[in-house]
Amino acid sequence: MFRKSLAIFLFCIAFANAQKKINLDTGWKFHFGHAANPEKDFNYSTATIYSKSGGAAKTAIDTKFVDSTWTNVTLPHDWAVELPFVNSPNFDVESHGYKPVGGLYPETSIGWYRKHFNLDKSDSDKRFEIQFDGIFRNATIWLNGFFVGNNFSGYVGKSYDITDYLNFDKENVIVVRVDATQYEGWFYEGAGIYRHVWLNTFNNIHIPEDGLFVHSTVNGKNTDVTIETEVENKNFNPSDCVVYSYITDRKGKQIAKTNEQKISLSVNQKSTVKQKLTITNADLWSLENPYLYKVVSVVKQGNQIIDKRKSNFGIRTLRFDTNEGFFLNGKHIKIQGTNNHQNHAGLGSALPDYLQYYRIKLLKELGSNAYRTSHNAPTPELLEACDSLGMLVLDEQRLLNSSPEYLDQFERLIRRDRNHPSVFLWSIGNEEGWIQKTETGKKIAQTLLAKQKQLDPTRTSTYAADMGNEFNGVNEVIPIRGFNYRQFAVADYHRDHPNQPLIGTEMGSTVTTRGIYEKDSIRAYVPDQDITAPWWASKAEDWWKLAAENKYWLGGFVWTGFDYRGEPTPYKWPNINSHFGIMDVCGFPKNIYYYYKSWWTNEDVLHISPHWNWPDKVGKPIDVWVNTNADDVELFLNGKSLGKKQMPRNSHLQWEVVYEPGTLEAVAYKKGKKLTAKVETTGQPVKVILSPDKTLMIANGYDADIINVSFVDKDGKEVPDANNMVNFIISGDAKIIGVGNGDPSSHEADKCVDGAWQRSAFNGKCQIIIQSGKTVGSIKLEAKANGLISASTTIQTK
C-alpha cells in the first residue's frame, strides 16, 4: 500500500473496502526557524509563496528543498521541553516554566517540520485527509507546495482534505510551520506537533470525521439508542447509497442492527441519517464498571461496503439536582475531581498514549472520580483512558468567545468528544475576568450554550467563575454554576439562587513540596502539609468539609491532581513548576494525597508524616500529622504511647513529638478493625531499587513504561531523603524518552543525549520513562549511582 518512509507505521486501523486511518508519527524532519530573521526562517516572510498555487521557491515549503541536515524526530514532539531554563523577569516566560519560547525568543519559537512519503497508484481513486490532533500553535500546513490550511488553536485538532494535491507517480512532501511566539495560556504549553498525525483514506461517498453521533435514553429495562450518521458525497455527480448501523457488545458480538436506509446525495451534499435501536437490560457505564459498547455505521453501494466508521460508546444516565447533587445511573455521586494540565515530568506536553492511562490510574487510586481538562481541549487518548478506566470528564473550551474562529473550535471540540461516555459536562470557559460579569459575557455565553445544545442536546454546561455570590453576566444563563474558589460564598449563592446546581470547578490549591517540612525561600520549597495556600485559594480541609457535608454541592475539582510545569507559586526562580499538585510532576504522592484518599475512598488509610530521619533535631519537637479514615489513632514512639485521639471526619490528627531516632508507629481502629503504620529512622542508602509500572510492553514502537527509582539502606528500609545522582543504561529495542524527580526547582535536563541519561533523586525518588521499539524480545534497564549497589530490571516485549 505505502512504501519508502510510510512503509514503517506505528499502527494502522483499516476496514476492508472502506476507511483507513494510518499513523504518520514517524519519519519527520525538524528545524528551528526564526520569528525575526527571514534568512534564518527559510525566507518565509520575504519570499512570495501565496501568489501562485504550488509555488514556494527558495523556501522550506518547496518540494525540492533539501532537509537532509535537519533533525530526525518522531511525533508526538515538544521542542520546548528540550530547551534550557532561562531566568527571565517576564511574567509569561515565568508562568510557562522559564522556557525560551514566546515573542522574546524568536530563535526558538518557530519550528519547521517536513515529511516525505509515497503513495501507490492503485489508491488514486480514493480521497485523502490529513488529521492533526494537536499542534502548539498557529500551524500552517502545505502539501507539495500547495497551501492546505491554518490551525490557529494550540489544542483543538483539525483535518484537511488533501486529495487534489497528492502525487501518485513521485514523492509527496508535507510541510508544517509552527509559530509559538504567542501564548494561549499562563502555564506550560509546550511547542510543536505534540499530538498524533494521521492519514485518512476513504471513498468519495463517506462518513466525515466526527460524523457519527450516538446517544441513548434509558427507559426501565430498555435503552433506546439513537445513531446519527452523516454521509457526504464528494463525487462529481449525484449518487445514491444505503446506510445502516449495528451495535456490538464489548466482546464484539452483534446485538442489534438497523434496517438499511437509502439516501440520495447531490454533489457535495451532506445528509444525516437518524436510526434507532433498542437494547434490553443494557450494561450501564459506571465508575466501577466502565462498560463500552461499539457502534458501527456502514455505507453501501450495491452489494459493496464503501465506508465504515465505528465508535465506542457507553450507556448511562446523568442527573444534576439543585438540592441533592449529582446522580450517575440513579446513584448519588459526589464529584471528587482534579484539575490537570497536560504535561508530565521528562516529556513536556508530548505524552505517549500509555501515559494517559498511567495518570488516570493514579488518580483513580487516589479516589478521584472526575477530571477537568483545564483549560483546553484534551488529547483524544485522554478521553479514551477515562472511558476505559471509569473517570468522569469536564471537557472545557479554551476561551469564552463567540467569534467564528472560537465557535469553530467549540464545534470541533464537541463533535470530536460527544461520543465519550466519560464526558458528563461541558465547560464554556474559565475565569474571563474582563467580561464574565457583563452583558457582553452573558451574550457570548448564550451563543456558546445554543451551539452546545445544537451539537449535543444530551448534556449541559458550566462555566468556571472566580466570583462569589454574584449573579450578573454569565451566571445568569449558565445551567450549572461553577465556582473557582470563593468556597465560603457557595452557601449564600445557593440561598439566593436555589434552582441552579452548583459545582466547585477549582477548589483547594494547597501548595506543598514533596518531602519538604520547612519553608525554604532560597530553594523555593513549601512544607509538605496542608498548611499553605495562596490568598485567592484555600486549604484542602477548608473546602472539602463544605462540599462533603452539603448535598447541594455537586462536589468539586481540586487545583490540581498533579504538579505541572510553569505557574510557579508562591515563589519564582529557581522554582520552575507549580506546587499545587496532590501528586508531583512524576505522580509521586505528597502527604495531602493521604488526606484526600482518606475521605474519597473506603479503603483503609493510615499515614504518618513526616519521615523519621532528623539527626539535627534530637530533643526538639517535630510536628507529626496522621491522615486516616479510622475512628481513632494512638501514636507510639519506640513503644511508648503518646496518646490516643478520636478522628474527626474530613480532618486529620496532629501530635507534637520530641524527636529521638527509632520507630514512630500509629495504631488505629476502624469499625473494630486494627490498622497499623510506621515510619522508621533509616541508615544511608546502599542500593538502588527499580520499580517498573509493568513488565510487559507491546513491540509497536509507541508503547511506553514508567520505571520509578528509590533507595534502601543496609536493612532494606526505603531511604526517604536520598538525593543521589543516578545514571541509566538501556539495552534492547527501546529508548529512554524522559526523566524527572518531582523537584519543582530542579534545572536538570528532562532529555539527555543517548548514552548519557541521568537524573538525581529528590527526597528519595526519581523516574524514567522508556518507549518500546518494534522488535520482540527483552529490554534491560540498569540504574547506577556512585557508591551504591546498582539495580536492573527486565521488561519483555511482544
CSV table of N, CA, C and O in Angstrom, one decimal, residues 473-532:
chain,number,residue,atom,x,y,z
A,473,GLY,N,-24.2,38.7,34.5
A,473,GLY,CA,-23.4,38.2,33.4
A,473,GLY,C,-23.6,36.7,33.1
A,473,GLY,O,-24.7,36.3,33.0
A,474,VAL,N,-22.5,36.0,33.0
A,474,VAL,CA,-22.5,34.6,32.6
A,474,VAL,C,-23.4,33.8,33.5
A,474,VAL,O,-24.1,32.9,33.1
A,475,ASN,N,-23.3,34.1,34.8
A,475,ASN,CA,-24.0,33.3,35.8
A,475,ASN,C,-25.5,33.3,35.6
A,475,ASN,O,-26.2,32.4,36.0
A,476,GLU,N,-26.0,34.3,35.0
A,476,GLU,CA,-27.5,34.5,34.7
A,476,GLU,C,-28.0,33.4,33.8
A,476,GLU,O,-29.2,33.0,33.9
A,477,VAL,N,-27.1,32.9,32.9
A,477,VAL,CA,-27.6,32.0,31.9
A,477,VAL,C,-26.9,30.6,31.9
A,477,VAL,O,-27.4,29.7,31.3
A,478,ILE,N,-25.9,30.4,32.7
A,478,ILE,CA,-25.2,29.1,32.7
A,478,ILE,C,-26.1,28.1,33.5
A,478,ILE,O,-26.6,28.4,34.6
A,479,PRO,N,-26.3,26.9,32.9
A,479,PRO,CA,-27.1,25.9,33.6
A,479,PRO,C,-26.6,25.5,35.0
A,479,PRO,O,-27.4,25.3,35.9
A,480,ILE,N,-25.3,25.3,35.1
A,480,ILE,CA,-24.7,24.8,36.3
A,480,ILE,C,-23.6,25.8,36.7
A,480,ILE,O,-22.7,26.1,36.0
A,481,ARG,N,-23.8,26.4,37.9
A,481,ARG,CA,-22.9,27.5,38.4
A,481,ARG,C,-21.6,26.8,38.8
A,481,ARG,O,-21.6,26.0,39.7
A,482,GLY,N,-20.5,27.3,38.2
A,482,GLY,CA,-19.2,26.8,38.6
A,482,GLY,C,-18.5,27.8,39.5
A,482,GLY,O,-18.5,29.0,39.2
A,483,PHE,N,-17.9,27.3,40.6
A,483,PHE,CA,-17.1,28.2,41.5
A,483,PHE,C,-15.6,27.9,41.4
A,483,PHE,O,-15.2,26.8,41.6
A,484,ASN,N,-14.8,28.9,41.0
A,484,ASN,CA,-13.4,28.8,41.2
A,484,ASN,C,-13.1,29.5,42.6
A,484,ASN,O,-13.2,30.7,42.7
A,485,TYR,N,-12.8,28.6,43.6
A,485,TYR,CA,-12.5,29.1,44.9
A,485,TYR,C,-13.8,29.8,45.5
A,485,TYR,O,-14.9,29.3,45.2
A,486,ARG,N,-13.7,30.8,46.3
A,486,ARG,CA,-14.8,31.5,46.9
A,486,ARG,C,-15.8,30.5,47.5
A,486,ARG,O,-17.0,30.6,47.5
A,487,GLN,N,-15.2,29.5,48.2
A,487,GLN,CA,-16.0,28.4,48.7
A,487,GLN,C,-16.9,28.8,49.8
A,487,GLN,O,-18.0,28.3,50.0
A,488,PHE,N,-16.6,29.9,50.5
A,488,PHE,CA,-17.4,30.4,51.6
A,488,PHE,C,-18.6,31.2,51.1
A,488,PHE,O,-19.5,31.6,51.8
A,489,ALA,N,-18.7,31.5,49.8
A,489,ALA,CA,-19.8,32.1,49.2
A,489,ALA,C,-20.8,31.2,48.6
A,489,ALA,O,-21.9,31.6,48.2
A,490,VAL,N,-20.5,29.9,48.5
A,490,VAL,CA,-21.4,28.9,47.9
A,490,VAL,C,-22.7,28.8,48.6
A,490,VAL,O,-23.8,28.8,48.0
A,491,ALA,N,-22.7,28.8,49.9
A,491,ALA,CA,-24.0,28.7,50.7
A,491,ALA,C,-24.9,29.9,50.4
A,491,ALA,O,-26.1,29.7,50.2
A,492,ASP,N,-24.3,31.1,50.4
A,492,ASP,CA,-25.1,32.3,50.2
A,492,ASP,C,-25.7,32.3,48.8
A,492,ASP,O,-26.9,32.7,48.5
A,493,TYR,N,-24.9,31.9,47.8
A,493,TYR,CA,-25.4,31.8,46.4
A,493,TYR,C,-26.5,30.8,46.3
A,493,TYR,O,-27.5,31.1,45.6
A,494,HIS,N,-26.4,29.7,46.9
A,494,HIS,CA,-27.4,28.6,46.9
A,494,HIS,C,-28.7,29.2,47.5
A,494,HIS,O,-29.8,28.9,47.0
A,495,ARG,N,-28.6,29.9,48.6
A,495,ARG,CA,-29.7,30.5,49.2
A,495,ARG,C,-30.5,31.5,48.3
A,495,ARG,O,-31.7,31.5,48.2
A,496,ASP,N,-29.7,32.3,47.6
A,496,ASP,CA,-30.2,33.3,46.7
A,496,ASP,C,-30.7,32.8,45.4
A,496,ASP,O,-31.5,33.4,44.7
A,497,HIS,N,-30.1,31.6,44.9
A,497,HIS,CA,-30.4,31.1,43.6
A,497,HIS,C,-30.6,29.5,43.8
A,497,HIS,O,-29.8,28.7,43.3
A,498,PRO,N,-31.7,29.2,44.5
A,498,PRO,CA,-31.8,27.8,44.9
A,498,PRO,C,-32.1,26.8,43.7
A,498,PRO,O,-32.1,25.6,43.9
A,499,ASN,N,-32.4,27.3,42.5
A,499,ASN,CA,-32.7,26.4,41.4
A,499,ASN,C,-31.6,26.2,40.5
A,499,ASN,O,-31.8,25.6,39.4
A,500,GLN,N,-30.4,26.6,40.8
A,500,GLN,CA,-29.2,26.4,40.0
A,500,GLN,C,-28.2,25.5,40.6
A,500,GLN,O,-27.7,25.8,41.7
A,501,PRO,N,-28.0,24.3,40.0
A,501,PRO,CA,-27.0,23.4,40.6
A,501,PRO,C,-25.6,24.1,40.7
A,501,PRO,O,-25.3,24.9,39.9
A,502,LEU,N,-24.8,23.6,41.7
A,502,LEU,CA,-23.5,24.3,42.0
A,502,LEU,C,-22.4,23.2,42.0
A,502,LEU,O,-22.5,22.2,42.6
A,503,ILE,N,-21.3,23.6,41.4
A,503,ILE,CA,-20.1,22.7,41.4
A,503,ILE,C,-18.8,23.5,41.6
A,503,ILE,O,-18.7,24.7,41.1
A,504,GLY,N,-17.9,23.0,42.4
A,504,GLY,CA,-16.6,23.7,42.6
A,504,GLY,C,-15.7,23.3,41.4
A,504,GLY,O,-15.1,22.2,41.4
A,505,THR,N,-15.6,24.2,40.4
A,505,THR,CA,-14.7,23.9,39.3
A,505,THR,C,-13.2,24.0,39.6
A,505,THR,O,-12.4,23.4,38.9
A,506,GLU,N,-12.9,24.9,40.6
A,506,GLU,CA,-11.5,24.9,41.1
A,506,GLU,C,-11.6,25.1,42.6
A,506,GLU,O,-12.1,26.1,43.1
A,507,MET,N,-11.0,24.2,43.3
A,507,MET,CA,-11.0,24.2,44.8
A,507,MET,C,-9.7,23.9,45.3
A,507,MET,O,-8.8,23.2,44.7
A,508,GLY,N,-9.4,24.2,46.6
A,508,GLY,CA,-8.2,23.9,47.3
A,508,GLY,C,-7.0,24.8,46.9
A,508,GLY,O,-7.0,26.0,47.1
A,509,SER,N,-6.1,24.2,46.2
A,509,SER,CA,-4.8,24.9,45.8
A,509,SER,C,-3.8,25.0,47.0
A,509,SER,O,-3.1,26.0,47.0
A,510,THR,N,-3.8,24.0,47.9
A,510,THR,CA,-2.7,24.0,48.9
A,510,THR,C,-1.4,23.8,48.1
A,510,THR,O,-1.4,23.1,47.1
A,511,VAL,N,-0.4,24.6,48.5
A,511,VAL,CA,0.9,24.4,47.9
A,511,VAL,C,1.8,23.6,48.8
A,511,VAL,O,2.0,24.0,50.0
A,512,THR,N,2.4,22.6,48.3
A,512,THR,CA,3.3,21.7,49.0
A,512,THR,C,4.4,21.2,48.2
A,512,THR,O,4.3,21.1,46.9
A,513,THR,N,5.6,20.9,48.8
A,513,THR,CA,6.7,20.3,48.1
A,513,THR,C,7.0,18.9,48.7
A,513,THR,O,7.2,18.8,49.9
A,514,ARG,N,6.9,17.9,47.9
A,514,ARG,CA,7.0,16.5,48.4
A,514,ARG,C,8.3,16.3,49.2
A,514,ARG,O,9.4,16.6,48.7
A,515,GLY,N,8.2,15.9,50.5
A,515,GLY,CA,9.3,15.5,51.3
A,515,GLY,C,10.0,16.7,52.0
A,515,GLY,O,11.0,16.5,52.6
A,516,ILE,N,9.4,17.9,51.9
A,516,ILE,CA,10.0,19.1,52.5
A,516,ILE,C,9.1,19.5,53.7
A,516,ILE,O,7.9,19.5,53.5
A,517,TYR,N,9.7,19.8,54.8
A,517,TYR,CA,8.9,20.1,56.0
A,517,TYR,C,9.1,21.5,56.6
A,517,TYR,O,8.6,21.8,57.7
A,518,GLU,N,10.0,22.3,56.0
A,518,GLU,CA,10.2,23.6,56.4
A,518,GLU,C,10.2,24.6,55.2
A,518,GLU,O,10.7,24.2,54.2
A,519,LYS,N,9.6,25.8,55.4
A,519,LYS,CA,9.6,26.7,54.3
A,519,LYS,C,11.1,27.1,53.9
A,519,LYS,O,11.9,27.3,54.8
A,520,ASP,N,11.4,27.1,52.6
A,520,ASP,CA,12.7,27.3,52.2
A,520,ASP,C,12.6,28.3,51.0
A,520,ASP,O,12.4,27.9,49.8
A,521,SER,N,12.7,29.6,51.3
A,521,SER,CA,12.6,30.6,50.2
A,521,SER,C,13.8,30.7,49.3
A,521,SER,O,13.7,31.3,48.2
A,522,ILE,N,14.9,30.1,49.7
A,522,ILE,CA,16.1,30.1,48.8
A,522,ILE,C,15.9,29.1,47.7
A,522,ILE,O,16.0,29.4,46.5
A,523,ARG,N,15.5,27.9,48.0
A,523,ARG,CA,15.3,26.8,47.0
A,523,ARG,C,13.9,26.8,46.5
A,523,ARG,O,13.5,26.0,45.7
A,524,ALA,N,13.0,27.7,47.1
A,524,ALA,CA,11.6,27.8,46.7
A,524,ALA,C,10.8,26.6,47.0
A,524,ALA,O,10.1,26.0,46.1
A,525,TYR,N,10.9,26.1,48.2
A,525,TYR,CA,10.1,25.0,48.7
A,525,TYR,C,9.1,25.4,49.8
A,525,TYR,O,9.4,26.4,50.5
A,526,VAL,N,8.0,24.7,49.9
A,526,VAL,CA,7.0,24.9,50.9
A,526,VAL,C,6.7,23.6,51.6
A,526,VAL,O,6.9,22.5,51.0
A,527,PRO,N,6.3,23.6,52.9
A,527,PRO,CA,6.1,22.4,53.7
A,527,PRO,C,5.1,21.4,53.0
A,527,PRO,O,4.1,21.9,52.5
A,528,ASP,N,5.4,20.1,53.2
A,528,ASP,CA,4.5,19.1,52.6
A,528,ASP,C,3.4,18.7,53.6
A,528,ASP,O,3.2,17.6,53.9
A,529,GLN,N,2.6,19.7,53.9
A,529,GLN,CA,1.4,19.5,54.7
A,529,GLN,C,0.4,20.5,54.3
A,529,GLN,O,0.7,21.5,53.6
A,530,ASP,N,-0.9,20.3,54.7
A,530,ASP,CA,-2.0,21.1,54.3
A,530,ASP,C,-2.0,22.4,55.1
A,530,ASP,O,-3.0,22.6,55.9
A,531,ILE,N,-1.0,23.3,54.9
A,531,ILE,CA,-0.9,24.5,55.8
A,531,ILE,C,-0.7,25.8,55.0
A,531,ILE,O,-0.9,26.9,55.6
A,532,THR,N,-0.4,25.7,53.7
A,532,THR,CA,-0.1,26.9,52.9
A,532,THR,C,-0.9,26.9,51.7
A,532,THR,O,-1.0,26.0,50.9
